[in-house]
Coordinates of C-alpha atoms in Angstrom, one line a residue:
P1 CA 6.8 -14.7 -4.4
S2 CA 6.8 -11.0 -4.9
S3 CA 4.3 -10.3 -2.1
G4 CA 3.2 -11.9 1.2
P5 CA 5.0 -12.5 4.5
G6 CA 8.7 -13.3 4.7
Y7 CA 12.0 -12.0 3.8
R8 CA 12.8 -10.7 0.3
A9 CA 16.4 -9.9 -0.7
T10 CA 17.5 -7.2 -3.1
A11 CA 16.3 -7.9 -6.6
A12 CA 14.2 -10.9 -5.3
D13 CA 10.8 -8.9 -5.9
A14 CA 9.8 -9.8 -9.5
N15 CA 8.0 -6.5 -9.7
F16 CA 10.9 -4.3 -8.8
L17 CA 14.1 -6.2 -9.9
R18 CA 16.2 -3.2 -10.3
D19 CA 15.4 -1.6 -6.8
N20 CA 18.2 -1.3 -4.1
R21 CA 16.3 -2.5 -1.1
E22 CA 15.5 -5.6 0.9
S23 CA 12.4 -6.2 3.0
Y24 CA 10.7 -8.4 5.6
N25 CA 6.8 -8.6 5.6
I26 CA 4.5 -10.0 8.4
G27 CA 0.8 -10.7 7.6
W28 CA -2.5 -11.4 9.2
D29 CA -3.1 -14.8 10.8
T30 CA -4.2 -17.0 8.1
Q31 CA -4.4 -20.2 10.1
G32 CA -7.7 -22.0 9.2
C33 CA -8.7 -19.5 6.6
Q34 CA -10.1 -20.8 3.4
G35 CA -8.6 -19.1 0.2
A36 CA -5.9 -17.2 2.1
P37 CA -3.7 -15.2 -0.4
Y38 CA -0.5 -16.4 1.5
G39 CA 0.8 -18.6 4.3
Q40 CA 1.7 -18.0 7.8
T41 CA 4.5 -15.4 8.7
P42 CA 7.9 -17.1 9.0
W43 CA 8.8 -15.5 12.4
P44 CA 12.4 -15.5 13.7
A45 CA 12.8 -17.7 16.8
E46 CA 12.0 -15.9 20.1
D47 CA 15.4 -16.4 21.6
Q48 CA 17.0 -14.8 18.6
V49 CA 15.0 -11.7 18.5
P50 CA 13.3 -11.5 22.0
G51 CA 9.9 -9.7 22.0
F52 CA 10.1 -9.1 18.2
R53 CA 6.9 -10.9 17.4
A54 CA 4.9 -9.4 20.2
A55 CA 5.9 -5.8 19.4
C56 CA 5.0 -6.4 15.7
E57 CA 1.6 -7.8 16.5
K58 CA 0.9 -5.0 18.9
Y59 CA 1.9 -2.4 16.2
A60 CA -0.2 -4.2 13.6
E61 CA -3.1 -4.0 16.1
I62 CA -2.7 -0.3 16.5
L63 CA -2.6 0.1 12.6
C64 CA -5.8 -1.9 12.1
R65 CA -7.5 0.3 14.7
K66 CA -6.3 3.5 13.0
S67 CA -7.2 2.1 9.6
R68 CA -10.8 1.5 10.8
Q69 CA -11.0 5.1 11.9
L70 CA -9.5 6.5 8.7
R71 CA -12.0 4.4 6.5
R72 CA -14.8 6.0 8.5
G73 CA -13.3 9.4 7.3
F74 CA -13.4 8.3 3.7
A75 CA -17.2 7.3 4.2
Q76 CA -17.8 10.8 5.4
A77 CA -16.0 12.4 2.5
L78 CA -18.2 10.4 0.2
E79 CA -21.4 11.3 2.2
L80 CA -22.1 7.8 3.1
Q81 CA -23.1 6.5 6.5
D82 CA -20.1 6.6 8.9
D83 CA -20.2 2.9 9.3
Y84 CA -20.8 2.0 5.7
F85 CA -17.4 0.2 5.5
D86 CA -17.9 -1.7 8.7
A87 CA -20.5 -3.9 7.1
P88 CA -19.8 -7.8 7.2
G89 CA -18.0 -9.1 4.2
L90 CA -15.9 -6.0 3.4
F91 CA -13.0 -5.8 5.9
D92 CA -13.4 -8.5 8.5
R93 CA -11.0 -10.8 6.6
G94 CA -8.7 -8.2 5.1
P95 CA -5.2 -9.6 4.2
W96 CA -3.2 -6.7 5.4
L97 CA 0.6 -6.8 5.4
L98 CA 3.1 -4.9 7.6
G99 CA 6.4 -4.4 5.8
M100 CA 10.0 -3.4 7.2
V101 CA 12.1 -2.0 4.3
H102 CA 15.9 -1.3 4.3
Y103 CA 17.0 0.9 1.3
H104 CA 20.7 0.5 0.8
A105 CA 23.0 3.5 0.8
T106 CA 23.2 3.6 -3.0
A107 CA 22.4 6.6 -5.1
S108 CA 19.5 6.1 -7.5
D109 CA 19.7 6.8 -11.2
P110 CA 16.0 7.4 -12.4
E111 CA 17.2 7.8 -16.1
G112 CA 19.1 4.5 -15.9
G113 CA 16.1 2.9 -14.2
R114 CA 17.7 2.5 -10.8
F115 CA 15.7 3.4 -7.7
G116 CA 15.2 2.9 -4.1
I117 CA 11.7 1.7 -5.2
A118 CA 10.6 2.3 -8.8
P119 CA 7.4 4.5 -9.5
H120 CA 4.2 2.6 -8.7
Q121 CA 0.9 2.8 -7.0
D122 CA 0.0 0.5 -4.2
D123 CA -3.0 -1.9 -4.6
G124 CA -5.6 -2.2 -1.9
I125 CA -7.3 0.6 0.0
F126 CA -4.3 2.6 1.4
T127 CA -0.9 2.4 2.9
L128 CA 0.1 3.9 6.3
L129 CA 3.8 4.6 6.1
H130 CA 6.3 5.5 8.8
T131 CA 9.9 6.3 8.0
D132 CA 13.1 7.1 9.7
G133 CA 12.8 10.7 8.4
A134 CA 15.6 10.3 5.8
P135 CA 14.7 12.0 2.5
G136 CA 13.9 10.1 -0.7
L137 CA 10.1 9.6 -0.8
Q138 CA 8.5 11.4 -3.7
V139 CA 4.9 11.7 -5.0
C140 CA 3.6 12.7 -8.5
P141 CA 0.4 14.7 -7.7
A142 CA -0.3 15.4 -11.4
W143 CA -0.4 11.7 -12.5
T144 CA -3.6 10.7 -14.1
G145 CA -2.7 7.2 -15.4
S146 CA -4.8 4.1 -16.2
G147 CA -5.2 3.0 -12.6
V148 CA -2.8 -0.1 -12.7
H149 CA -0.1 -0.5 -10.2
R150 CA 2.9 -0.3 -12.6
E151 CA 3.4 0.9 -16.1
D152 CA 6.3 2.3 -18.2
A153 CA 4.6 5.8 -18.3
M154 CA 5.4 6.2 -14.6
K155 CA 9.1 6.5 -15.5
D156 CA 8.4 9.4 -17.9
P157 CA 11.2 11.9 -17.3
N158 CA 8.8 14.7 -17.8
L159 CA 6.7 13.9 -14.8
E160 CA 7.2 16.3 -11.8
W161 CA 8.0 14.8 -8.5
V162 CA 7.5 16.4 -5.1
D163 CA 9.6 15.4 -2.1
V164 CA 7.4 14.1 1.0
D165 CA 8.7 15.4 4.4
M166 CA 8.2 13.2 7.4
L167 CA 6.3 14.8 10.3
E168 CA 7.3 13.3 13.6
G169 CA 4.3 11.4 15.2
H170 CA 2.6 11.1 12.0
W171 CA 2.1 8.5 9.1
V172 CA 2.2 9.2 5.5
V173 CA -1.1 7.9 3.8
N174 CA -0.7 6.6 0.2
L175 CA -4.1 5.8 -1.3
G176 CA -4.4 2.6 -3.3
T177 CA -5.7 1.5 -6.7
L178 CA -8.7 -0.4 -5.1
L179 CA -9.9 2.7 -3.4
S180 CA -9.6 4.6 -6.6
R181 CA -11.6 1.9 -8.4
W182 CA -14.2 1.7 -5.7
S183 CA -14.9 5.4 -5.6
N184 CA -14.7 5.7 -9.4
G185 CA -11.8 8.1 -9.3
F186 CA -13.1 10.3 -6.5
F187 CA -10.0 9.2 -4.6
K188 CA -7.0 9.1 -6.7
A189 CA -4.2 6.3 -6.0
T190 CA -0.8 7.9 -5.0
L191 CA 1.9 7.5 -7.6
H192 CA 5.2 7.4 -5.5
R193 CA 8.8 6.4 -5.7
V194 CA 12.0 6.4 -3.6
V195 CA 15.1 8.2 -5.0
L196 CA 18.2 8.5 -3.0
G197 CA 20.9 11.1 -3.5
D198 CA 24.6 10.7 -3.8
A199 CA 25.3 11.3 -0.1
A200 CA 22.4 9.1 1.0
G201 CA 22.9 6.7 3.9
D202 CA 20.8 3.7 4.7
R203 CA 17.1 4.5 4.8
Y204 CA 14.3 2.5 6.8
S205 CA 10.5 2.6 6.4
V206 CA 7.6 0.6 7.8
P207 CA 4.5 0.4 5.4
F208 CA 1.3 -1.1 6.4
F209 CA -0.9 -2.2 3.5
Y210 CA -4.6 -2.1 4.3
E211 CA -6.7 -4.3 2.2
A212 CA -10.4 -5.2 1.8
N213 CA -11.6 -8.8 1.9
L214 CA -10.5 -10.8 -1.3
D215 CA -14.1 -11.7 -2.1
A216 CA -15.6 -8.4 -1.1
Q217 CA -18.0 -7.2 -3.8
I218 CA -16.6 -3.9 -5.3
S219 CA -19.0 -1.7 -7.4
C220 CA -19.0 1.9 -7.9
L221 CA -20.0 3.6 -4.6
Q222 CA -23.2 5.6 -4.3
G223 CA -22.7 9.2 -5.5
C224 CA -19.4 8.4 -7.4
E225 CA -20.8 7.5 -10.9
A226 CA -19.7 10.8 -12.5
W227 CA -16.3 11.1 -11.0
R228 CA -14.1 9.7 -13.7
D229 CA -13.4 13.0 -15.5
G230 CA -13.0 12.4 -19.2
L231 CA -13.0 8.7 -18.6
P232 CA -15.4 5.9 -19.5
P233 CA -18.4 5.1 -17.2
P234 CA -17.8 3.2 -14.0
L235 CA -15.6 0.0 -14.5
P236 CA -17.4 -3.4 -14.0
D237 CA -18.0 -4.9 -10.8
T238 CA -15.1 -7.0 -9.3
T239 CA -13.5 -8.3 -6.2
P240 CA -10.1 -7.5 -4.6
G241 CA -8.9 -11.0 -5.3
D242 CA -10.0 -10.9 -9.1
L243 CA -8.4 -7.4 -9.4
M244 CA -5.2 -8.6 -7.8
L245 CA -5.0 -11.2 -10.5
E246 CA -5.8 -8.9 -13.3
L247 CA -3.2 -6.3 -12.3
A248 CA -0.5 -8.5 -11.0

């Protein structure tokens, strides 16, 4: 599959066949969960990579805690109750993923459609991203696309891209299409890509994809009805699971 836990070799992600990267993802514990979007994480044997699972689970725990803090900040920005997103049924079974990505030391060719990772928007609420500090990550602040994860217009050579510098001790936060949908465009999903230069070496990043429950009821948040500047009225109610299938 193109998402979910496990190892993905170069060109094995159906959504990014021409990217020069490989990845390994871990996910939340789906054991005993009805309707889980993916299976259990295929962990390497403990004697092969001692302490790896424990370190990953500890880091995921930290990221989940930071994500809960951050979503309270979003509630404040929307002038909602601080604990609005703490309500049962919204995030208590969120299928988060923690990824580990290796970008090969291969120069990108945007005009030829070759990238570290092609232009896209993440689904879900947001992504907390840590990198090794190597250049390559770029965002397109002026993007005003349709709200889907991937489309050909994202590769328009006339788009202006801005390099993202990594600050030590900080995460980069990319907003997702679900948060944009939920807030009716108040928060805009981050269009981003990775482009490696001719002299680039191997590059590593660790993204954490934060998601709402697959069956959470998503309707336009209070006070956001008029935020879709120049666009139609709020989109129909949905769930993250239905939206995932719609935009897959």
